[in-house]
PDB file of C-alpha atoms in Angstrom:
ATOM      1  CA  MET N   1      51.134  68.611 -39.808  1.00 83.00           C
ATOM      2  CA  ASN N   2      51.172  71.898 -38.250  1.00 88.00           C
ATOM      3  CA  LEU N   3      51.989  73.321 -34.611  1.00 87.00           C
ATOM      4  CA  ILE N   4      48.243  73.020 -33.342  1.00 90.00           C
ATOM      5  CA  GLN N   5      48.233  69.547 -34.201  1.00 90.00           C
ATOM      6  CA  LEU N   6      51.537  68.984 -32.540  1.00 90.00           C
ATOM      7  CA  ARG N   7      50.793  70.711 -29.424  1.00 89.00           C
ATOM      8  CA  TYR N   8      47.238  68.817 -29.318  1.00 90.00           C
ATOM      9  CA  PHE N   9      49.081  65.601 -29.464  1.00 91.00           C
ATOM     10  CA  GLN N  10      51.932  66.713 -26.726  1.00 90.00           C
ATOM     11  CA  THR N  11      48.789  67.499 -24.647  1.00 91.00           C
ATOM     12  CA  VAL N  12      47.162  64.022 -25.175  1.00 90.00           C
ATOM     13  CA  CYS N  13      50.430  62.736 -24.084  1.00 90.00           C
ATOM     14  CA  ALA N  14      50.591  64.506 -20.818  1.00 88.00           C
ATOM     15  CA  CYS N  15      47.150  63.861 -19.815  1.00 89.00           C
ATOM     16  CA  GLY N  16      46.687  60.320 -20.916  1.00 88.00           C
ATOM     17  CA  ASN N  17      43.413  60.632 -21.868  1.00 86.00           C
ATOM     18  CA  MET N  18      41.220  62.852 -24.668  1.00 88.00           C
ATOM     19  CA  THR N  19      38.735  63.966 -22.213  1.00 88.00           C
ATOM     20  CA  GLN N  20      41.447  65.748 -19.862  1.00 88.00           C
ATOM     21  CA  ALA N  21      43.548  67.089 -22.897  1.00 90.00           C
ATOM     22  CA  ALA N  22      40.241  68.506 -24.335  1.00 91.00           C
ATOM     23  CA  GLU N  23      39.399  70.208 -21.145  1.00 90.00           C
ATOM     24  CA  LEU N  24      43.011  71.662 -20.543  1.00 87.00           C
ATOM     25  CA  LEU N  25      42.919  72.829 -24.303  1.00 89.00           C
ATOM     26  CA  LYS N  26      39.345  73.970 -24.336  1.00 90.00           C
ATOM     27  CA  VAL N  27      38.533  72.279 -27.521  1.00 92.00           C
ATOM     28  CA  SER N  28      35.717  69.884 -27.920  1.00 92.00           C
ATOM     29  CA  GLN N  29      36.883  66.045 -27.555  1.00 90.00           C
ATOM     30  CA  PRO N  30      35.799  65.523 -31.356  1.00 91.00           C
ATOM     31  CA  SER N  31      37.833  68.125 -32.840  1.00 91.00           C
ATOM     32  CA  LEU N  32      41.182  66.818 -30.587  1.00 91.00           C
ATOM     33  CA  SER N  33      40.282  63.272 -31.708  1.00 91.00           C
ATOM     34  CA  SER N  34      40.128  64.435 -35.475  1.00 93.00           C
ATOM     35  CA  ALA N  35      43.474  66.395 -35.031  1.00 92.00           C
ATOM     36  CA  ILE N  36      45.354  63.209 -33.739  1.00 91.00           C
ATOM     37  CA  GLN N  37      43.497  61.121 -36.474  1.00 92.00           C
ATOM     38  CA  SER N  38      45.116  63.295 -39.269  1.00 92.00           C
ATOM     39  CA  LEU N  39      48.494  63.178 -38.014  1.00 91.00           C
ATOM     40  CA  GLU N  40      48.008  59.351 -37.990  1.00 91.00           C
ATOM     41  CA  ARG N  41      46.636  59.393 -41.564  1.00 92.00           C
ATOM     42  CA  GLU N  42      49.164  61.774 -42.864  1.00 92.00           C
ATOM     43  CA  PHE N  43      52.214  59.673 -41.469  1.00 91.00           C
ATOM     44  CA  GLY N  44      50.429  56.476 -42.273  1.00 93.00           C
ATOM     45  CA  VAL N  45      51.262  55.307 -38.323  1.00 92.00           C
ATOM     46  CA  VAL N  46      49.390  54.816 -35.319  1.00 94.00           C
ATOM     47  CA  LEU N  47      50.407  57.331 -32.833  1.00 93.00           C
ATOM     48  CA  PHE N  48      48.292  55.467 -29.575  1.00 91.00           C
ATOM     49  CA  ILE N  49      46.786  52.445 -28.570  1.00 89.00           C
ATOM     50  CA  ARG N  50      43.300  53.433 -27.427  1.00 83.00           C
ATOM     51  CA  GLN N  51      42.296  51.614 -24.151  1.00 78.00           C
ATOM     52  CA  TYR N  52      39.364  51.895 -21.838  1.00 74.00           C
ATOM     53  CA  ARG N  53      41.307  53.456 -19.356  1.00 73.00           C
ATOM     54  CA  GLY N  54      43.450  55.957 -21.409  1.00 77.00           C
ATOM     55  CA  MET N  55      46.016  56.251 -24.292  1.00 85.00           C
ATOM     56  CA  GLU N  56      49.059  54.544 -24.503  1.00 88.00           C
ATOM     57  CA  LEU N  57      51.789  55.646 -26.841  1.00 91.00           C
ATOM     58  CA  THR N  58      53.240  53.445 -29.495  1.00 92.00           C
ATOM     59  CA  ALA N  59      56.855  53.371 -30.438  1.00 93.00           C
ATOM     60  CA  GLU N  60      56.086  55.645 -33.601  1.00 93.00           C
ATOM     61  CA  GLY N  61      54.002  57.810 -31.227  1.00 91.00           C
ATOM     62  CA  GLU N  62      57.111  57.752 -28.715  1.00 92.00           C
ATOM     63  CA  ARG N  63      59.320  58.960 -31.635  1.00 91.00           C
ATOM     64  CA  LEU N  64      57.139  61.742 -32.568  1.00 93.00           C
ATOM     65  CA  LEU N  65      56.520  63.067 -28.940  1.00 91.00           C
ATOM     66  CA  LYS N  66      60.393  63.362 -28.660  1.00 89.00           C
ATOM     67  CA  MET N  67      61.327  65.357 -31.801  1.00 89.00           C
ATOM     68  CA  SER N  68      58.030  67.285 -31.865  1.00 89.00           C
ATOM     69  CA  ARG N  69      59.143  68.932 -28.549  1.00 84.00           C
ATOM     70  CA  SER N  70      62.253  70.520 -30.080  1.00 80.00           C
ATOM     71  CA  LEU N  71      59.750  72.133 -32.648  1.00 85.00           C
ATOM     72  CA  THR N  72      57.422  73.297 -30.362  1.00 83.00           C
ATOM     73  CA  GLU N  73      60.126  75.042 -27.701  1.00 76.00           C
ATOM     74  CA  ASP N  74      61.719  76.500 -31.134  1.00 77.00           C
ATOM     75  CA  ALA N  75      58.420  77.958 -32.064  1.00 80.00           C
ATOM     76  CA  ASP N  76      57.762  79.478 -28.440  1.00 76.00           C
ATOM     77  CA  LYS N  77      61.254  81.022 -28.529  1.00 70.00           C
ATOM     78  CA  LEU N  78      60.910  82.425 -31.843  1.00 75.00           C
ATOM     79  CA  THR N  79      57.412  83.695 -30.884  1.00 74.00           C
ATOM     80  CA  ARG N  80      58.888  85.271 -27.515  1.00 69.00           C
ATOM     81  CA  ILE N  81      62.117  86.916 -29.371  1.00 66.00           C
ATOM     82  CA  MET N  82      59.782  88.677 -32.158  1.00 72.00           C
ATOM     83  CA  ARG N  83      57.233  90.072 -29.833  1.00 67.00           C
ATOM     84  CA  ASP N  84      60.069  91.211 -27.266  1.00 65.00           C
ATOM     85  CA  LEU N  85      61.575  93.130 -30.600  1.00 63.00           C
ATOM     86  CA  GLY N  86      58.215  94.187 -31.791  1.00 63.00           C
ATOM     87  CA  ALA N  87      57.165  95.622 -28.554  1.00 55.00           C
ATOM     88  CA  GLY N  88      60.549  97.029 -27.713  1.00 56.00           C
ATOM     89  CA  ARG N  89      60.161  95.238 -24.395  1.00 55.00           C
ATOM     90  CA  HIS N  90      62.968  93.626 -22.351  1.00 68.00           C
ATOM     91  CA  THR N  91      62.458  90.180 -20.579  1.00 76.00           C
ATOM     92  CA  LEU N  92      64.952  88.642 -18.858  1.00 86.00           C
ATOM     93  CA  ARG N  93      64.384  84.861 -17.501  1.00 88.00           C
ATOM     94  CA  LEU N  94      66.703  83.842 -14.697  1.00 93.00           C
ATOM     95  CA  GLY N  95      67.326  80.437 -13.393  1.00 93.00           C
ATOM     96  CA  VAL N  96      68.544  80.877  -9.209  1.00 93.00           C
ATOM     97  CA  PRO N  97      69.547  78.108  -7.130  1.00 89.00           C
ATOM     98  CA  PRO N  98      66.410  77.464  -4.766  1.00 84.00           C
ATOM     99  CA  VAL N  99      68.882  77.804  -1.134  1.00 83.00           C
ATOM    100  CA  LEU N 100      70.493  81.019  -2.293  1.00 87.00           C
ATOM    101  CA  GLY N 101      67.423  82.684  -3.764  1.00 87.00           C
ATOM    102  CA  GLY N 102      66.389  84.523  -0.972  1.00 85.00           C
ATOM    103  CA  TRP N 103      69.903  85.689  -0.474  1.00 88.00           C
ATOM    104  CA  LEU N 104      70.414  86.733  -3.915  1.00 90.00           C
ATOM    105  CA  LEU N 105      67.322  88.084  -5.219  1.00 90.00           C
ATOM    106  CA  PRO N 106      66.879  90.985  -2.816  1.00 90.00           C
ATOM    107  CA  ARG N 107      70.772  92.259  -3.400  1.00 89.00           C
ATOM    108  CA  LEU N 108      70.001  91.907  -7.324  1.00 90.00           C
ATOM    109  CA  TYR N 109      66.501  93.793  -6.936  1.00 89.00           C
ATOM    110  CA  ALA N 110      68.488  96.712  -4.718  1.00 90.00           C
ATOM    111  CA  ASP N 111      71.615  96.915  -6.817  1.00 90.00           C
ATOM    112  CA  PHE N 112      70.606  96.082 -10.401  1.00 90.00           C
ATOM    113  CA  PHE N 113      66.928  95.723 -11.209  1.00 88.00           C
ATOM    114  CA  GLN N 114      65.794  98.700  -9.481  1.00 87.00           C
ATOM    115  CA  GLY N 115      67.834 100.515 -11.780  1.00 87.00           C
ATOM    116  CA  HIS N 116      66.312  98.998 -14.985  1.00 85.00           C
ATOM    117  CA  PRO N 117      62.510  99.671 -14.512  1.00 83.00           C
ATOM    118  CA  ASP N 118      61.957  98.260 -17.800  1.00 79.00           C
ATOM    119  CA  LEU N 119      63.265  95.423 -17.731  1.00 82.00           C
ATOM    120  CA  GLN N 120      60.554  92.211 -17.002  1.00 82.00           C
ATOM    121  CA  LEU N 121      61.766  89.418 -15.207  1.00 85.00           C
ATOM    122  CA  GLU N 122      60.762  85.811 -14.897  1.00 87.00           C
ATOM    123  CA  ILE N 123      62.348  83.556 -12.253  1.00 91.00           C
ATOM    124  CA  LEU N 124      62.712  79.919 -12.316  1.00 91.00           C
ATOM    125  CA  GLU N 125      64.112  78.700  -8.651  1.00 90.00           C
ATOM    126  CA  GLU N 126      65.569  75.259  -9.125  1.00 87.00           C
ATOM    127  CA  ARG N 127      68.456  72.777  -8.461  1.00 85.00           C
ATOM    128  CA  ARG N 128      71.522  73.330 -10.925  1.00 85.00           C
ATOM    129  CA  SER N 129      70.218  70.210 -12.947  1.00 85.00           C
ATOM    130  CA  VAL N 130      67.205  71.694 -13.864  1.00 87.00           C
ATOM    131  CA  VAL N 131      68.422  74.998 -14.736  1.00 88.00           C
ATOM    132  CA  GLN N 132      71.015  73.796 -16.721  1.00 87.00           C
ATOM    133  CA  GLN N 133      68.921  71.451 -18.693  1.00 84.00           C
ATOM    134  CA  LYS N 134      66.475  74.702 -19.346  1.00 86.00           C
ATOM    135  CA  LEU N 135      69.234  76.713 -20.432  1.00 87.00           C
ATOM    136  CA  GLU N 136      70.173  73.886 -22.768  1.00 83.00           C
ATOM    137  CA  HIS N 137      66.594  74.432 -24.258  1.00 79.00           C
ATOM    138  CA  GLU N 138      66.519  78.182 -24.302  1.00 79.00           C
ATOM    139  CA  LEU N 139      63.704  78.287 -21.881  1.00 82.00           C
ATOM    140  CA  ILE N 140      65.590  80.473 -19.656  1.00 89.00           C
ATOM    141  CA  ASP N 141      68.424  82.872 -20.903  1.00 89.00           C
ATOM    142  CA  MET N 142      70.543  82.676 -18.013  1.00 93.00           C
ATOM    143  CA  ALA N 143      71.452  81.073 -14.800  1.00 94.00           C
ATOM    144  CA  PHE N 144      72.872  81.509 -11.431  1.00 94.00           C
ATOM    145  CA  VAL N 145      74.459  78.245 -10.303  1.00 92.00           C
ATOM    146  CA  ILE N 146      76.787  77.330  -7.621  1.00 90.00           C
ATOM    147  CA  HIS N 147      79.953  75.123  -8.398  1.00 89.00           C
ATOM    148  CA  THR N 148      83.495  74.254  -6.972  1.00 87.00           C
ATOM    149  CA  GLN N 149      85.050  73.000 -10.486  1.00 86.00           C
ATOM    150  CA  PRO N 150      84.910  74.705 -13.767  1.00 84.00           C
ATOM    151  CA  LEU N 151      81.850  73.872 -15.807  1.00 82.00           C
ATOM    152  CA  GLY N 152      81.655  71.512 -18.615  1.00 74.00           C
ATOM    153  CA  GLY N 153      80.068  72.173 -22.115  1.00 75.00           C
ATOM    154  CA  ASP N 154      80.086  75.560 -23.918  1.00 82.00           C
ATOM    155  CA  TYR N 155      78.838  77.557 -21.033  1.00 87.00           C
ATOM    156  CA  LYS N 156      80.000  80.930 -20.815  1.00 90.00           C
ATOM    157  CA  THR N 157      80.546  81.697 -17.010  1.00 92.00           C
ATOM    158  CA  LEU N 158      80.976  85.247 -15.036  1.00 92.00           C
ATOM    159  CA  CYS N 159      81.983  84.756 -11.160  1.00 91.00           C
ATOM    160  CA  ALA N 160      78.965  86.579  -9.205  1.00 91.00           C
ATOM    161  CA  ALA N 161      80.078  85.944  -5.639  1.00 89.00           C
ATOM    162  CA  ARG N 162      82.372  83.636  -3.794  1.00 90.00           C
ATOM    163  CA  LEU N 163      80.656  81.666  -0.632  1.00 92.00           C
ATOM    164  CA  GLU N 164      81.956  79.537   2.259  1.00 93.00           C
ATOM    165  CA  SER N 165      79.795  76.690   3.643  1.00 94.00           C
ATOM    166  CA  GLY N 166      80.190  75.548   7.180  1.00 95.00           C
ATOM    167  CA  GLY N 167      78.179  74.781  10.297  1.00 96.00           C
ATOM    168  CA  ILE N 168      75.029  76.840  11.313  1.00 96.00           C
ATOM    169  CA  LEU N 169      74.844  76.750  15.288  1.00 96.00           C
ATOM    170  CA  SER N 170      72.706  78.145  17.980  1.00 95.00           C
ATOM    171  CA  ARG N 171      75.271  80.494  20.089  1.00 94.00           C
ATOM    172  CA  ARG N 172      74.435  78.256  23.171  1.00 94.00           C
ATOM    173  CA  HIS N 173      75.514  75.116  21.298  1.00 95.00           C
ATOM    174  CA  PRO N 174      78.757  73.517  22.888  1.00 93.00           C
ATOM    175  CA  LEU N 175      80.662  73.968  19.422  1.00 94.00           C
ATOM    176  CA  ALA N 176      79.623  77.150  18.992  1.00 93.00           C
ATOM    177  CA  GLY N 177      83.087  78.468  20.414  1.00 92.00           C
ATOM    178  CA  LYS N 178      84.958  76.748  18.051  1.00 94.00           C
ATOM    179  CA  LYS N 179      86.922  78.701  15.688  1.00 95.00           C
ATOM    180  CA  ARG N 180      86.876  75.562  12.969  1.00 96.00           C
ATOM    181  CA  LEU N 181      84.837  72.504  12.849  1.00 95.00           C
ATOM    182  CA  LEU N 182      86.274  68.882  12.223  1.00 95.00           C
ATOM    183  CA  LEU N 183      83.845  66.603  10.536  1.00 93.00           C
ATOM    184  CA  GLU N 184      84.985  64.110  13.441  1.00 94.00           C
ATOM    185  CA  GLU N 185      83.266  66.599  16.164  1.00 94.00           C
ATOM    186  CA  LEU N 186      79.681  66.329  14.426  1.00 94.00           C
ATOM    187  CA  ALA N 187      79.689  62.670  14.275  1.00 91.00           C
ATOM    188  CA  GLY N 188      77.173  62.443  17.222  1.00 88.00           C
ATOM    189  CA  GLU N 189      75.274  65.450  16.481  1.00 94.00           C
ATOM    190  CA  LYS N 190      71.787  65.591  15.145  1.00 95.00           C
ATOM    191  CA  MET N 191      71.813  67.314  11.788  1.00 96.00           C
ATOM    192  CA  VAL N 192      69.170  69.120   9.405  1.00 95.00           C
ATOM    193  CA  LEU N 193      70.457  68.956   5.959  1.00 94.00           C
ATOM    194  CA  MET N 194      69.191  70.366   2.434  1.00 92.00           C
ATOM    195  CA  PRO N 195      67.472  67.782   0.359  1.00 90.00           C
ATOM    196  CA  GLU N 196      69.410  65.135  -1.554  1.00 86.00           C
ATOM    197  CA  LEU N 197      70.799  66.248  -4.769  1.00 82.00           C
ATOM    198  CA  PHE N 198      71.053  69.789  -4.019  1.00 88.00           C
ATOM    199  CA  PHE N 199      74.517  70.646  -4.519  1.00 88.00           C
ATOM    200  CA  GLN N 200      75.728  71.794  -0.505  1.00 88.00           C
ATOM    201  CA  SER N 201      74.450  68.404   0.247  1.00 91.00           C
ATOM    202  CA  GLU N 202      76.383  66.339  -2.100  1.00 91.00           C
ATOM    203  CA  LEU N 203      79.401  68.261  -1.060  1.00 92.00           C
ATOM    204  CA  LEU N 204      78.795  67.577   2.547  1.00 93.00           C
ATOM    205  CA  GLU N 205      77.729  63.821   2.382  1.00 93.00           C
ATOM    206  CA  ASP N 206      80.843  62.961   0.371  1.00 94.00           C
ATOM    207  CA  ARG N 207      83.096  64.664   2.600  1.00 94.00           C
ATOM    208  CA  PHE N 208      81.508  62.463   5.624  1.00 94.00           C
ATOM    209  CA  ALA N 209      81.580  59.408   3.154  1.00 95.00           C
ATOM    210  CA  LYS N 210      85.363  60.201   2.770  1.00 94.00           C
ATOM    211  CA  ALA N 211      85.881  60.036   6.586  1.00 93.00           C
ATOM    212  CA  GLY N 212      84.173  57.223   7.193  1.00 94.00           C
ATOM    213  CA  ILE N 213      81.478  58.931   9.480  1.00 93.00           C
ATOM    214  CA  GLN N 214      77.687  58.315   8.907  1.00 93.00           C
ATOM    215  CA  PRO N 215      75.430  61.760   9.745  1.00 92.00           C
ATOM    216  CA  GLN N 216      72.682  61.417  12.004  1.00 94.00           C
ATOM    217  CA  ILE N 217      70.138  63.246   9.843  1.00 94.00           C
ATOM    218  CA  LEU N 218      67.337  64.232  11.915  1.00 94.00           C
ATOM    219  CA  PHE N 219      65.525  65.989   9.076  1.00 90.00           C
ATOM    220  CA  ARG N 220      66.002  67.001   5.370  1.00 94.00           C
ATOM    221  CA  THR N 221      64.424  70.787   3.951  1.00 92.00           C
ATOM    222  CA  SER N 222      64.812  73.101   1.589  1.00 88.00           C
ATOM    223  CA  GLN N 223      63.040  75.778   3.765  1.00 89.00           C
ATOM    224  CA  ILE N 224      65.749  77.974   5.197  1.00 91.00           C
ATOM    225  CA  TYR N 225      63.280  78.780   8.125  1.00 91.00           C
ATOM    226  CA  THR N 226      62.587  75.351   9.258  1.00 93.00           C
ATOM    227  CA  MET N 227      66.217  74.652   9.250  1.00 94.00           C
ATOM    228  CA  LEU N 228      67.035  77.860  11.266  1.00 94.00           C
ATOM    229  CA  GLN N 229      64.259  77.306  13.630  1.00 95.00           C
ATOM    230  CA  LEU N 230      65.500  73.604  14.496  1.00 95.00           C
ATOM    231  CA  VAL N 231      69.261  75.126  14.854  1.00 96.00           C
ATOM    232  CA  LYS N 232      67.946  78.043  17.211  1.00 95.00           C
ATOM    233  CA  LYS N 233      66.035  75.547  19.371  1.00 94.00           C
ATOM    234  CA  GLN N 234      69.416  73.202  19.268  1.00 93.00           C
ATOM    235  CA  GLN N 235      67.543  70.380  18.199  1.00 94.00           C
ATOM    236  CA  ALA N 236      70.011  69.879  15.442  1.00 95.00           C
ATOM    237  CA  VAL N 237      73.157  71.521  13.586  1.00 96.00           C
ATOM    238  CA  GLY N 238      72.610  73.014  10.423  1.00 96.00           C
ATOM    239  CA  PHE N 239      74.728  73.667   7.127  1.00 95.00           C
ATOM    240  CA  LEU N 240      74.269  76.841   5.016  1.00 94.00           C
ATOM    241  CA  TYR N 241      76.420  79.632   3.610  1.00 93.00           C
ATOM    242  CA  ARG N 242      78.091  82.320   5.900  1.00 92.00           C
ATOM    243  CA  GLU N 243      76.473  85.012   3.854  1.00 86.00           C
ATOM    244  CA  MET N 244      72.913  83.847   4.807  1.00 88.00           C
ATOM    245  CA  VAL N 245      73.022  84.032   8.331  1.00 89.00           C
ATOM    246  CA  GLN N 246      76.078  86.315   9.344  1.00 84.00           C
ATOM    247  CA  GLU N 247      73.498  89.183  10.656  1.00 86.00           C
ATOM    248  CA  ASP N 248      71.396  86.709  12.726  1.00 91.00           C
ATOM    249  CA  PRO N 249      72.173  87.375  16.594  1.00 93.00           C
ATOM    250  CA  GLU N 250      70.950  84.028  17.674  1.00 94.00           C
ATOM    251  CA  LEU N 251      73.240  82.104  15.446  1.00 95.00           C
ATOM    252  CA  ILE N 252      76.932  81.476  14.694  1.00 95.00           C
ATOM    253  CA  PHE N 253      78.689  80.404  11.415  1.00 96.00           C
ATOM    254  CA  VAL N 254      81.513  78.125  12.064  1.00 96.00           C
ATOM    255  CA  PRO N 255      83.617  77.142   8.862  1.00 96.00           C
ATOM    256  CA  PHE N 256      85.230  73.589   8.403  1.00 96.00           C
ATOM    257  CA  GLN N 257      88.996  72.906   9.224  1.00 95.00           C
ATOM    258  CA  ASP N 258      89.110  72.102   5.558  1.00 94.00           C
ATOM    259  CA  PRO N 259      87.377  75.063   4.084  1.00 94.00           C
ATOM    260  CA  MET N 260      84.324  74.395   1.676  1.00 93.00           C
ATOM    261  CA  GLU N 261      84.437  77.160  -0.506  1.00 92.00           C
ATOM    262  CA  ILE N 262      81.912  77.678  -3.588  1.00 91.00           C
ATOM    263  CA  GLN N 263      81.715  80.212  -6.250  1.00 91.00           C
ATOM    264  CA  LEU N 264      78.281  81.462  -7.716  1.00 92.00           C
ATOM    265  CA  SER N 265      78.208  82.158 -11.174  1.00 93.00           C
ATOM    266  CA  LEU N 266      76.137  83.612 -14.169  1.00 94.00           C
ATOM    267  CA  ILE N 267      76.270  81.233 -16.611  1.00 94.00           C
ATOM    268  CA  TRP N 268      74.752  81.647 -20.262  1.00 92.00           C
ATOM    269  CA  LYS N 269      75.327  79.970 -23.568  1.00 88.00           C
ATOM    270  CA  GLU N 270      77.302  82.008 -26.079  1.00 82.00           C
ATOM    271  CA  ASN N 271      75.750  81.046 -29.223  1.00 79.00           C
ATOM    272  CA  HIS N 272      72.026  81.506 -27.923  1.00 80.00           C
ATOM    273  CA  TYR N 273      69.890  84.452 -28.470  1.00 75.00           C
ATOM    274  CA  ARG N 274      71.054  87.686 -26.338  1.00 78.00           C
ATOM    275  CA  SER N 275      68.370  90.029 -25.323  1.00 79.00           C
ATOM    276  CA  ALA N 276      69.042  93.319 -24.236  1.00 78.00           C
ATOM    277  CA  GLY N 277      68.229  92.376 -20.727  1.00 83.00           C
ATOM    278  CA  MET N 278      71.132  89.737 -20.641  1.00 87.00           C
ATOM    279  CA  ALA N 279      73.270  92.220 -22.010  1.00 85.00           C
ATOM    280  CA  GLU N 280      72.754  94.764 -19.485  1.00 87.00           C
ATOM    281  CA  LEU N 281      73.182  92.053 -16.770  1.00 91.00           C
ATOM    282  CA  LEU N 282      76.571  90.977 -18.255  1.00 91.00           C
ATOM    283  CA  GLY N 283      77.793  94.622 -18.111  1.00 91.00           C
ATOM    284  CA  PHE N 284      76.507  95.033 -14.750  1.00 91.00           C
ATOM    285  CA  PHE N 285      78.752  92.031 -13.316  1.00 91.00           C
ATOM    286  CA  ARG N 286      81.547  92.448 -15.334  1.00 90.00           C
ATOM    287  CA  GLU N 287      81.927  96.289 -14.134  1.00 89.00           C
ATOM    288  CA  LYS N 288      81.473  95.016 -10.513  1.00 87.00           C
ATOM    289  CA  ASN N 289      84.426  92.657 -11.296  1.00 86.00           C
ATOM    290  CA  ARG N 290      86.597  95.633 -12.813  1.00 87.00           C
ATOM    291  CA  GLN N 291      86.045  97.508  -9.778  1.00 86.00           C
ATOM    292  CA  LYS N 292      86.784  94.783  -7.324  1.00 81.00           C
ATOM    293  CA  ASN N 293      90.043  94.122  -9.648  1.00 81.00           C
ATOM    294  CA  ARG N 294      90.872  97.869  -9.000  1.00 79.00           C
ATOM    295  CA  GLY N 295      90.043  97.761  -5.267  1.00 69.00           C
ATOM    296  CA  GLY N 296      87.415 100.450  -6.324  1.00 50.00           C
ATOM    297  CA  LYS N 297      84.051 101.413  -4.745  1.00 46.00           C
ATOM    298  CA  GLY N 298      80.920 103.449  -5.525  1.00 41.00           C
ATOM    299  CA  GLY N 299      78.558 104.005  -8.393  1.00 37.00           C
ATOM    300  CA  ARG N 300      76.665 101.454 -10.401  1.00 34.00           C
ATOM    301  CA  ALA N 301      79.417  98.750  -9.861  1.00 33.00           C
ATOM    302  CA  ARG N 302      79.452  98.755  -6.110  1.00 35.00           C
ATOM    303  CA  ALA N 303      80.079  95.494  -4.254  1.00 35.00           C
ATOM    304  CA  LEU N 304      76.671  93.952  -3.173  1.00 41.00           C
ATOM    305  CA  GLU N 305      76.564  92.953   0.348  1.00 37.00           C
ATOM    306  CA  GLY N 306      78.106  89.905   1.746  1.00 39.00           C
ATOM    307  CA  THR N 307      80.855  88.467  -0.569  1.00 41.00           C
ATOM    308  CA  MET N 308      79.320  89.405  -3.843  1.00 42.00           C
ATOM    309  CA  VAL N 309      81.989  90.382  -6.204  1.00 45.00           C
TER     310      VAL N 309
END
């Protein structure tokens, strides 16, 4: 058994047939079939049931697929680390929340990455559950996640920002003059929300459920532009973070009567490999936190716009 055979096997599993897998791998179909047959002979098992319409995994094949993934992922990780060390590169693979990415990344580029031109950056924009899974398998190095409670597990965390969620209204909306929003005041309003399973949507819909209110959801979207256009045309009330809209003259942010505050944290695994890029980003935020605690400003640790700490 070798890594090439395992990668061939995984590709056949993903494609469901030899023809597509061979095209994807850029190898001949006989070579691919031979590699799979070699695995079967070596282990004395049948990995696939060959059918007219494709390949179906046997129980033994399912077991090999599950166990082989960790092997190939470890090999990829080892290759990346050693290549980075050999070439003297600094590569940082970051997970970021899809909603906050448009607010967070420009500030990071201006305040941190611009001062580190040698640092190569790879961004994964996904929900918290996805980036945490990627982090567990070391497919990314660090991630920014939003939360209201301490994170479980063996994550190390560093506060990056404190944000407040609330209603986003057109300045012409009847509720725009309110200092605070009551959930009951939103009962008759059409709303545009983030998709289900997004952290903010889960928090908001949990509040409505506890208040016995059925929200009138006009539309769900992860596209901030779409949400804001619906709000500006007074077709719906939106829900975002204050820091994302406070500079838009057509919109007004109204917080909830019971404030919905969240923390944006930089998280990583202490027992995982720590690259030079990770160390530099951690140092940046730690210094910013020290400056904030001292009430100081300026220099490398100056506060990012909004409420970045």
